[in-house]
mmCIF file of C-alpha atoms in Angstrom:
data_model
loop_
_atom_site.group_PDB
_atom_site.id
_atom_site.type_symbol
_atom_site.label_atom_id
_atom_site.label_comp_id
_atom_site.label_asym_id
_atom_site.label_seq_id
_atom_site.Cartn_x
_atom_site.Cartn_y
_atom_site.Cartn_z
ATOM 1 C CA UNK A 1 95.719 78.580 117.572
ATOM 2 C CA UNK A 2 94.693 75.794 115.609
ATOM 3 C CA UNK A 3 93.859 76.553 111.784
ATOM 4 C CA UNK A 4 91.020 75.454 109.591
ATOM 5 C CA UNK A 5 90.589 71.655 109.822
ATOM 6 C CA UNK A 6 89.160 69.799 106.711
ATOM 7 C CA UNK A 7 88.496 66.015 106.993
ATOM 8 C CA UNK A 8 89.166 63.921 105.230
ATOM 9 C CA UNK A 9 91.995 64.941 103.191
ATOM 10 C CA UNK A 10 91.541 62.417 100.444
ATOM 11 C CA UNK A 11 88.440 60.528 99.404
ATOM 12 C CA UNK A 12 87.597 58.325 96.624
ATOM 13 C CA UNK A 13 83.923 57.670 95.660
ATOM 14 C CA UNK A 14 82.054 56.081 92.857
ATOM 15 C CA UNK A 15 79.603 57.832 90.474
ATOM 16 C CA UNK A 16 76.163 57.971 92.049
ATOM 17 C CA UNK A 17 77.295 57.554 95.671
ATOM 18 C CA UNK A 18 76.954 60.663 98.026
ATOM 19 C CA UNK A 19 79.728 62.250 100.138
ATOM 20 C CA UNK A 20 80.012 64.679 103.205
ATOM 21 C CA UNK A 21 83.060 66.760 103.792
ATOM 22 C CA UNK A 22 83.643 68.352 107.174
ATOM 23 C CA UNK A 23 85.007 71.976 108.233
ATOM 24 C CA UNK A 24 86.175 73.068 111.560
ATOM 25 C CA UNK A 25 86.844 76.871 111.452
ATOM 26 C CA UNK A 26 89.288 78.680 113.579
ATOM 27 C CA UNK A 27 88.012 79.160 117.268
ATOM 28 C CA UNK A 28 85.725 82.020 117.579
ATOM 29 C CA UNK A 29 85.011 82.375 113.789
ATOM 30 C CA UNK A 30 81.388 82.056 113.164
ATOM 31 C CA UNK A 31 81.725 82.410 109.314
ATOM 32 C CA UNK A 32 82.295 79.503 107.239
ATOM 33 C CA UNK A 33 82.534 79.457 103.148
ATOM 34 C CA UNK A 34 83.170 76.655 100.723
ATOM 35 C CA UNK A 35 85.156 76.700 97.402
ATOM 36 C CA UNK A 36 85.592 74.014 94.541
ATOM 37 C CA UNK A 37 88.808 74.139 92.820
ATOM 38 C CA UNK A 38 89.497 72.231 89.453
ATOM 39 C CA UNK A 39 91.978 72.823 86.700
ATOM 40 C CA UNK A 40 88.902 73.568 84.208
ATOM 41 C CA UNK A 41 86.661 76.140 86.310
ATOM 42 C CA UNK A 42 89.530 77.238 88.834
ATOM 43 C CA UNK A 43 88.111 78.436 92.256
ATOM 44 C CA UNK A 44 84.370 78.676 92.331
ATOM 45 C CA UNK A 45 82.011 79.747 95.385
ATOM 46 C CA UNK A 46 79.855 77.132 96.739
ATOM 47 C CA UNK A 47 78.208 78.367 99.867
ATOM 48 C CA UNK A 48 78.594 80.503 102.899
ATOM 49 C CA UNK A 49 77.171 80.008 106.398
ATOM 50 C CA UNK A 50 77.197 82.338 109.424
ATOM 51 C CA UNK A 51 75.471 81.474 112.649
ATOM 52 C CA UNK A 52 73.909 78.345 111.120
ATOM 53 C CA UNK A 53 72.388 80.193 108.388
ATOM 54 C CA UNK A 54 73.118 79.968 104.554
ATOM 55 C CA UNK A 55 73.953 83.675 103.661
ATOM 56 C CA UNK A 56 74.889 83.150 100.151
ATOM 57 C CA UNK A 57 74.879 80.284 97.516
ATOM 58 C CA UNK A 58 77.011 80.021 94.176
ATOM 59 C CA UNK A 59 75.703 78.671 90.943
ATOM 60 C CA UNK A 60 75.986 75.082 91.522
ATOM 61 C CA UNK A 61 73.047 72.318 91.325
ATOM 62 C CA UNK A 62 70.752 71.106 94.112
ATOM 63 C CA UNK A 63 73.105 68.079 94.480
ATOM 64 C CA UNK A 64 75.499 70.362 96.360
ATOM 65 C CA UNK A 65 74.151 71.449 99.987
ATOM 66 C CA UNK A 66 75.517 72.418 103.251
ATOM 67 C CA UNK A 67 74.923 73.120 106.689
ATOM 68 C CA UNK A 68 76.442 74.856 109.924
ATOM 69 C CA UNK A 69 76.090 73.485 113.368
ATOM 70 C CA UNK A 70 75.961 75.629 116.614
ATOM 71 C CA UNK A 71 79.561 75.110 117.300
ATOM 72 C CA UNK A 72 80.415 76.633 113.925
ATOM 73 C CA UNK A 73 81.750 73.535 112.095
ATOM 74 C CA UNK A 74 80.258 72.906 108.759
ATOM 75 C CA UNK A 75 79.564 70.149 106.729
ATOM 76 C CA UNK A 76 78.869 69.940 102.922
ATOM 77 C CA UNK A 77 77.112 67.206 101.073
ATOM 78 C CA UNK A 78 77.445 66.329 97.396
ATOM 79 C CA UNK A 79 74.697 63.604 96.256
ATOM 80 C CA UNK A 80 74.623 61.538 93.218
ATOM 81 C CA UNK A 81 78.210 62.131 92.471
ATOM 82 C CA UNK A 82 79.357 62.636 89.093
ATOM 83 C CA UNK A 83 82.870 62.378 87.427
ATOM 84 C CA UNK A 84 82.888 65.968 87.241
ATOM 85 C CA UNK A 85 82.757 66.470 90.640
ATOM 86 C CA UNK A 86 86.348 65.510 91.184
ATOM 87 C CA UNK A 87 87.992 68.476 92.551
ATOM 88 C CA UNK A 88 89.841 69.872 95.607
ATOM 89 C CA UNK A 89 86.933 71.280 98.083
ATOM 90 C CA UNK A 90 88.220 74.227 100.264
ATOM 91 C CA UNK A 91 86.798 75.562 103.501
ATOM 92 C CA UNK A 92 87.479 79.096 104.856
ATOM 93 C CA UNK A 93 86.595 80.730 108.072
ATOM 94 C CA UNK A 94 86.311 84.205 108.315
ATOM 95 C CA UNK A 95 87.012 87.081 110.933
ATOM 96 C CA UNK A 96 87.785 90.794 110.308
ATOM 97 C CA UNK A 97 91.398 90.184 109.777
ATOM 98 C CA UNK A 98 90.428 87.980 106.611
ATOM 99 C CA UNK A 99 89.794 84.593 105.103
ATOM 100 C CA UNK A 100 91.702 81.720 106.375
ATOM 101 C CA UNK A 101 91.682 78.474 104.207
ATOM 102 C CA UNK A 102 91.954 74.848 105.243
ATOM 103 C CA UNK A 103 94.191 72.458 103.614
ATOM 104 C CA UNK A 104 91.231 71.047 101.586
ATOM 105 C CA UNK A 105 89.811 67.570 100.647
ATOM 106 C CA UNK A 106 90.843 66.224 97.568
ATOM 107 C CA UNK A 107 87.501 64.164 96.111
ATOM 108 C CA UNK A 108 88.062 61.815 93.277
ATOM 109 C CA UNK A 109 85.006 60.277 91.546
ATOM 110 C CA UNK A 110 85.373 57.033 89.706
ATOM 111 C CA UNK B 1 79.001 90.969 88.127
ATOM 112 C CA UNK B 2 82.217 91.183 90.254
ATOM 113 C CA UNK B 3 85.306 89.728 88.552
ATOM 114 C CA UNK B 4 88.953 89.364 88.663
ATOM 115 C CA UNK B 5 91.439 88.751 85.595
ATOM 116 C CA UNK B 6 94.820 88.124 86.279
ATOM 117 C CA UNK B 7 97.913 87.388 84.127
ATOM 118 C CA UNK B 8 98.234 83.881 82.582
ATOM 119 C CA UNK B 9 101.132 82.012 83.490
ATOM 120 C CA UNK B 10 103.298 80.332 83.733
ATOM 121 C CA UNK B 11 106.074 82.780 84.903
ATOM 122 C CA UNK B 12 109.590 81.546 85.096
ATOM 123 C CA UNK B 13 112.345 83.621 86.767
ATOM 124 C CA UNK B 14 115.783 83.386 88.026
ATOM 125 C CA UNK B 15 116.467 83.756 91.625
ATOM 126 C CA UNK B 16 116.905 87.491 92.606
ATOM 127 C CA UNK B 17 114.674 88.570 89.438
ATOM 128 C CA UNK B 18 111.688 91.178 89.663
ATOM 129 C CA UNK B 19 108.358 89.636 89.638
ATOM 130 C CA UNK B 20 105.144 91.383 88.455
ATOM 131 C CA UNK B 21 101.978 89.451 88.253
ATOM 132 C CA UNK B 22 99.120 91.779 86.959
ATOM 133 C CA UNK B 23 95.616 91.615 88.247
ATOM 134 C CA UNK B 24 92.693 93.679 87.154
ATOM 135 C CA UNK B 25 88.997 93.708 88.592
ATOM 136 C CA UNK B 26 85.383 94.690 87.673
ATOM 137 C CA UNK B 27 83.333 95.412 90.870
ATOM 138 C CA UNK B 28 80.035 97.269 91.239
ATOM 139 C CA UNK B 29 80.965 98.628 95.042
ATOM 140 C CA UNK B 30 84.212 98.920 96.926
ATOM 141 C CA UNK B 31 85.582 95.622 97.056
ATOM 142 C CA UNK B 32 88.560 94.376 99.387
ATOM 143 C CA UNK B 33 91.382 92.931 97.319
ATOM 144 C CA UNK B 34 93.710 89.934 98.228
ATOM 145 C CA UNK B 35 96.448 87.900 96.920
ATOM 146 C CA UNK B 36 96.518 84.360 97.953
ATOM 147 C CA UNK B 37 99.546 81.856 97.346
ATOM 148 C CA UNK B 38 98.935 77.795 97.107
ATOM 149 C CA UNK B 39 101.871 75.696 97.450
ATOM 150 C CA UNK B 40 101.640 71.954 96.051
ATOM 151 C CA UNK B 41 99.092 69.911 97.855
ATOM 152 C CA UNK B 42 98.032 72.701 100.076
ATOM 153 C CA UNK B 43 95.126 75.136 100.831
ATOM 154 C CA UNK B 44 95.470 78.897 100.062
ATOM 155 C CA UNK B 45 97.350 81.296 102.266
ATOM 156 C CA UNK B 46 96.676 84.914 102.599
ATOM 157 C CA UNK B 47 99.732 86.596 101.161
ATOM 158 C CA UNK B 48 98.408 90.427 101.559
ATOM 159 C CA UNK B 49 95.279 92.601 101.264
ATOM 160 C CA UNK B 50 94.006 96.090 100.847
ATOM 161 C CA UNK B 51 90.748 97.218 101.784
ATOM 162 C CA UNK B 52 90.337 100.482 100.190
ATOM 163 C CA UNK B 53 91.798 102.753 97.338
ATOM 164 C CA UNK B 54 95.391 103.720 97.488
ATOM 165 C CA UNK B 55 96.065 101.103 100.365
ATOM 166 C CA UNK B 56 99.196 99.236 99.987
ATOM 167 C CA UNK B 57 99.428 95.497 101.227
ATOM 168 C CA UNK B 58 102.468 94.035 101.976
ATOM 169 C CA UNK B 59 104.020 90.642 103.193
ATOM 170 C CA UNK B 60 107.255 88.714 102.920
ATOM 171 C CA UNK B 61 108.648 91.310 100.372
ATOM 172 C CA UNK B 62 105.551 91.118 98.105
ATOM 173 C CA UNK B 63 103.556 94.252 97.742
ATOM 174 C CA UNK B 64 100.589 95.463 95.897
ATOM 175 C CA UNK B 65 98.571 98.845 95.645
ATOM 176 C CA UNK B 66 94.851 99.201 95.278
ATOM 177 C CA UNK B 67 94.416 101.454 92.363
ATOM 178 C CA UNK B 68 90.896 102.488 91.970
ATOM 179 C CA UNK B 69 91.394 104.424 88.910
ATOM 180 C CA UNK B 70 92.980 101.580 86.966
ATOM 181 C CA UNK B 71 90.816 98.888 88.747
ATOM 182 C CA UNK B 72 94.048 97.143 89.240
ATOM 183 C CA UNK B 73 96.100 95.215 92.233
ATOM 184 C CA UNK B 74 99.396 94.189 90.687
ATOM 185 C CA UNK B 75 101.586 91.785 92.725
ATOM 186 C CA UNK B 76 105.318 92.789 92.863
ATOM 187 C CA UNK B 77 108.407 91.451 94.684
ATOM 188 C CA UNK B 78 111.958 93.117 94.035
ATOM 189 C CA UNK B 79 113.814 89.891 94.545
ATOM 190 C CA UNK B 80 112.395 86.442 94.182
ATOM 191 C CA UNK B 81 113.453 83.191 95.793
ATOM 192 C CA UNK B 82 113.264 79.532 95.045
ATOM 193 C CA UNK B 83 110.984 79.309 97.903
ATOM 194 C CA UNK B 84 108.473 81.775 96.041
ATOM 195 C CA UNK B 85 107.586 79.112 93.621
ATOM 196 C CA UNK B 86 103.877 78.619 93.826
ATOM 197 C CA UNK B 87 100.393 79.568 92.545
ATOM 198 C CA UNK B 88 99.365 83.017 93.020
ATOM 199 C CA UNK B 89 95.621 83.870 93.083
ATOM 200 C CA UNK B 90 94.165 87.468 92.959
ATOM 201 C CA UNK B 91 90.775 87.730 94.493
ATOM 202 C CA UNK B 92 88.290 90.186 95.562
ATOM 203 C CA UNK B 93 85.558 90.221 98.263
ATOM 204 C CA UNK B 94 82.246 92.117 98.096
ATOM 205 C CA UNK B 95 81.971 91.851 101.881
ATOM 206 C CA UNK B 96 82.704 94.660 104.276
ATOM 207 C CA UNK B 97 84.226 94.375 107.773
ATOM 208 C CA UNK B 98 82.370 91.682 109.740
ATOM 209 C CA UNK B 99 79.764 91.315 107.267
ATOM 210 C CA UNK B 100 80.141 88.491 105.046
ATOM 211 C CA UNK B 101 81.120 88.178 101.009
ATOM 212 C CA UNK B 102 82.152 85.826 98.886
ATOM 213 C CA UNK B 103 85.647 85.721 97.286
ATOM 214 C CA UNK B 104 85.829 86.049 93.178
ATOM 215 C CA UNK B 105 89.168 84.552 92.184
ATOM 216 C CA UNK B 106 91.333 84.884 89.188
ATOM 217 C CA UNK B 107 92.654 81.735 87.338
ATOM 218 C CA UNK B 108 95.871 81.832 89.042
ATOM 219 C CA UNK B 109 99.282 82.332 88.043
ATOM 220 C CA UNK B 110 102.140 79.713 88.383
ATOM 221 C CA UNK B 111 105.529 80.962 89.400
ATOM 222 C CA UNK B 112 108.540 79.045 89.171
ATOM 223 C CA UNK B 113 111.783 80.392 90.333
ATOM 224 C CA UNK B 114 115.278 78.793 89.267
ATOM 225 C CA UNK B 115 118.443 78.979 91.441
#
Protein backbone atom coordinates (compact mmCIF):
# COMPACT_ATOMS: atom_id res chain seq x y z
CA UNK A 1 0.00 0.00 0.00
CA UNK A 2 1.58 3.28 -1.08
CA UNK A 3 2.12 5.90 1.60
CA UNK A 4 1.49 9.61 1.49
CA UNK A 5 3.32 11.09 -1.48
CA UNK A 6 4.49 14.67 -1.52
CA UNK A 7 6.01 16.41 -4.50
CA UNK A 8 8.42 17.92 -5.05
CA UNK A 9 10.84 16.89 -2.29
CA UNK A 10 12.92 20.04 -2.59
CA UNK A 11 12.15 23.48 -3.94
CA UNK A 12 14.08 26.73 -4.11
CA UNK A 13 12.13 29.91 -4.79
CA UNK A 14 12.83 33.62 -4.78
CA UNK A 15 11.12 36.12 -2.50
CA UNK A 16 7.90 37.38 -4.03
CA UNK A 17 7.27 34.27 -6.10
CA UNK A 18 4.49 31.81 -5.48
CA UNK A 19 4.71 28.05 -5.02
CA UNK A 20 2.37 25.06 -5.19
CA UNK A 21 3.01 21.87 -3.27
CA UNK A 22 1.21 18.60 -3.91
CA UNK A 23 0.10 15.76 -1.67
CA UNK A 24 -1.44 12.42 -2.60
CA UNK A 25 -2.94 10.65 0.42
CA UNK A 26 -3.05 6.94 1.02
CA UNK A 27 -5.65 5.29 -1.17
CA UNK A 28 -9.02 5.41 0.57
CA UNK A 29 -8.09 8.25 2.91
CA UNK A 30 -10.35 11.23 2.38
CA UNK A 31 -8.80 13.56 4.93
CA UNK A 32 -5.63 15.56 4.32
CA UNK A 33 -3.89 17.98 6.66
CA UNK A 34 -0.90 20.24 6.15
CA UNK A 35 1.76 21.28 8.66
CA UNK A 36 4.71 23.64 8.54
CA UNK A 37 7.88 22.66 10.39
CA UNK A 38 10.56 25.22 11.21
CA UNK A 39 13.35 25.21 13.81
CA UNK A 40 11.94 28.32 15.45
CA UNK A 41 8.22 27.54 15.58
CA UNK A 42 8.22 23.75 15.47
CA UNK A 43 5.28 21.98 13.87
CA UNK A 44 2.33 24.23 13.13
CA UNK A 45 -1.03 23.30 11.66
CA UNK A 46 -1.94 24.93 8.35
CA UNK A 47 -5.22 23.41 7.18
CA UNK A 48 -7.34 20.29 7.05
CA UNK A 49 -9.52 19.05 4.19
CA UNK A 50 -12.16 16.38 3.99
CA UNK A 51 -14.09 15.55 0.83
CA UNK A 52 -12.89 18.72 -0.91
CA UNK A 53 -14.01 20.96 1.98
CA UNK A 54 -11.70 22.88 4.27
CA UNK A 55 -12.71 21.83 7.77
CA UNK A 56 -10.13 23.63 9.84
CA UNK A 57 -7.52 26.35 9.35
CA UNK A 58 -4.51 27.32 11.42
CA UNK A 59 -3.25 30.77 12.22
CA UNK A 60 -1.45 31.62 8.99
CA UNK A 61 -1.85 34.65 6.73
CA UNK A 62 -4.06 34.57 3.68
CA UNK A 63 -1.01 34.02 1.47
CA UNK A 64 -1.29 30.38 2.47
CA UNK A 65 -4.13 28.56 0.77
CA UNK A 66 -5.05 25.04 -0.15
CA UNK A 67 -7.55 22.85 -1.87
CA UNK A 68 -8.54 19.24 -2.24
CA UNK A 69 -9.66 17.49 -5.38
CA UNK A 70 -12.30 14.82 -5.88
CA UNK A 71 -9.62 12.10 -5.84
CA UNK A 72 -8.52 13.38 -2.38
CA UNK A 73 -5.23 14.76 -3.68
CA UNK A 74 -4.45 18.11 -2.14
CA UNK A 75 -2.40 21.13 -3.04
CA UNK A 76 -1.24 24.04 -0.98
CA UNK A 77 -0.19 27.35 -2.41
CA UNK A 78 1.89 30.11 -0.92
CA UNK A 79 1.86 33.44 -2.71
CA UNK A 80 4.28 36.34 -2.38
CA UNK A 81 6.92 34.19 -0.69
CA UNK A 82 8.89 35.57 2.23
CA UNK A 83 12.20 34.37 3.63
CA UNK A 84 10.34 33.17 6.72
CA UNK A 85 8.32 30.74 4.64
CA UNK A 86 11.40 28.53 4.32
CA UNK A 87 10.36 25.32 6.02
CA UNK A 88 9.57 21.66 5.70
CA UNK A 89 5.92 21.32 4.68
CA UNK A 90 4.34 18.06 5.75
CA UNK A 91 1.14 16.53 4.57
CA UNK A 92 -0.77 13.89 6.52
CA UNK A 93 -3.68 11.71 5.56
CA UNK A 94 -6.06 10.32 8.12
CA UNK A 95 -8.14 7.27 8.69
CA UNK A 96 -9.43 5.91 11.99
CA UNK A 97 -6.11 4.18 12.64
CA UNK A 98 -4.41 7.54 12.78
CA UNK A 99 -2.45 10.08 10.83
CA UNK A 100 0.19 9.05 8.28
CA UNK A 101 2.70 11.66 7.18
CA UNK A 102 4.54 12.09 3.94
CA UNK A 103 8.27 12.80 3.74
CA UNK A 104 7.60 16.48 3.19
CA UNK A 105 8.60 19.20 0.77
CA UNK A 106 11.62 21.25 1.79
CA UNK A 107 11.01 24.82 0.60
CA UNK A 108 13.87 27.29 0.62
CA UNK A 109 13.12 30.94 -0.13
CA UNK A 110 16.12 33.03 -1.17
CA UNK B 1 -6.42 26.24 24.03
CA UNK B 2 -5.01 22.79 23.57
CA UNK B 3 -1.24 22.43 23.91
CA UNK B 4 1.56 19.96 24.56
CA UNK B 5 4.72 20.49 26.60
CA UNK B 6 7.53 18.02 26.32
CA UNK B 7 10.94 17.68 27.80
CA UNK B 8 13.57 19.80 26.11
CA UNK B 9 16.51 17.99 24.67
CA UNK B 10 18.92 16.96 23.64
CA UNK B 11 18.98 13.65 25.46
CA UNK B 12 22.16 11.60 25.15
CA UNK B 13 22.25 7.99 26.36
CA UNK B 14 24.44 4.95 26.10
CA UNK B 15 23.10 1.88 24.37
CA UNK B 16 20.87 -0.27 26.63
CA UNK B 17 20.10 2.65 28.96
CA UNK B 18 16.57 3.45 30.12
CA UNK B 19 14.76 6.25 28.34
CA UNK B 20 12.07 8.58 29.61
CA UNK B 21 10.81 11.61 27.69
CA UNK B 22 8.24 13.59 29.62
CA UNK B 23 5.12 14.97 27.98
CA UNK B 24 2.21 16.84 29.54
CA UNK B 25 -0.81 18.27 27.84
CA UNK B 26 -3.58 20.81 28.23
CA UNK B 27 -6.90 20.08 26.57
CA UNK B 28 -10.49 21.10 27.05
CA UNK B 29 -12.00 17.79 25.96
CA UNK B 30 -10.82 14.20 25.81
CA UNK B 31 -8.00 14.16 23.30
CA UNK B 32 -6.17 11.27 21.70
CA UNK B 33 -2.44 11.26 22.43
CA UNK B 34 0.42 10.28 20.15
CA UNK B 35 4.16 9.91 19.97
CA UNK B 36 5.77 10.49 16.59
CA UNK B 37 9.40 9.93 15.59
CA UNK B 38 11.32 11.80 12.92
CA UNK B 39 14.56 10.51 11.43
CA UNK B 40 16.90 12.92 9.62
CA UNK B 41 15.52 14.09 6.29
CA UNK B 42 12.23 12.27 6.73
CA UNK B 43 8.66 12.98 7.71
CA UNK B 44 6.95 11.91 10.90
CA UNK B 45 6.27 8.27 11.71
CA UNK B 46 3.63 7.28 14.22
CA UNK B 47 5.32 5.45 17.09
CA UNK B 48 2.34 4.79 19.35
CA UNK B 49 -0.99 6.23 20.41
CA UNK B 50 -3.63 6.11 23.13
CA UNK B 51 -7.20 7.25 22.72
CA UNK B 52 -8.59 7.25 26.26
CA UNK B 53 -7.51 7.53 29.87
CA UNK B 54 -5.41 4.63 31.22
CA UNK B 55 -4.77 3.28 27.71
CA UNK B 56 -1.19 2.15 27.17
CA UNK B 57 0.28 2.55 23.69
CA UNK B 58 3.27 0.40 22.81
CA UNK B 59 5.45 -0.30 19.78
CA UNK B 60 9.03 -1.44 19.17
CA UNK B 61 9.75 -1.57 22.90
CA UNK B 62 8.44 1.97 23.52
CA UNK B 63 5.50 2.52 25.85
CA UNK B 64 3.39 5.44 27.04
CA UNK B 65 0.33 5.51 29.31
CA UNK B 66 -2.45 8.09 29.02
CA UNK B 67 -2.74 9.57 32.52
CA UNK B 68 -5.71 11.88 32.80
CA UNK B 69 -5.14 12.68 36.47
CA UNK B 70 -1.66 14.06 35.76
CA UNK B 71 -2.41 15.07 32.12
CA UNK B 72 0.70 13.20 31.04
CA UNK B 73 1.82 10.78 28.34
CA UNK B 74 5.48 10.05 29.10
CA UNK B 75 7.45 7.95 26.62
CA UNK B 76 9.61 5.13 28.02
CA UNK B 77 11.88 2.42 26.69
CA UNK B 78 13.75 -0.05 28.83
CA UNK B 79 16.82 -0.47 26.65
CA UNK B 80 17.60 1.98 23.86
CA UNK B 81 19.57 1.17 20.74
CA UNK B 82 21.71 3.31 18.46
CA UNK B 83 18.98 3.00 15.85
CA UNK B 84 16.56 4.83 18.20
CA UNK B 85 18.48 8.07 17.65
CA UNK B 86 15.91 10.51 16.26
CA UNK B 87 13.64 13.39 17.24
CA UNK B 88 10.54 12.41 19.21
CA UNK B 89 7.35 14.46 19.21
CA UNK B 90 4.45 14.21 21.61
CA UNK B 91 1.12 15.28 20.12
CA UNK B 92 -2.57 15.46 20.87
CA UNK B 93 -5.57 15.44 18.61
CA UNK B 94 -8.90 17.03 19.29
CA UNK B 95 -10.63 14.75 16.76
CA UNK B 96 -12.64 11.63 17.48
CA UNK B 97 -12.82 8.44 15.46
CA UNK B 98 -13.63 9.27 11.89
CA UNK B 99 -14.14 12.93 12.70
CA UNK B 100 -11.30 15.21 11.97
CA UNK B 101 -9.00 17.14 14.18
CA UNK B 102 -5.76 18.99 14.17
CA UNK B 103 -2.64 17.74 15.85
CA UNK B 104 -0.95 19.89 18.47
CA UNK B 105 2.73 19.04 18.75
CA UNK B 106 5.35 19.50 21.41
CA UNK B 107 8.68 21.06 20.39
CA UNK B 108 10.39 17.72 19.97
CA UNK B 109 13.18 15.97 21.88
CA UNK B 110 16.38 15.01 20.12
CA UNK B 111 17.63 11.62 21.32
CA UNK B 112 21.16 10.47 20.58
CA UNK B 113 22.23 6.96 21.59
CA UNK B 114 25.95 6.10 21.69
CA UNK B 115 27.27 2.55 21.29
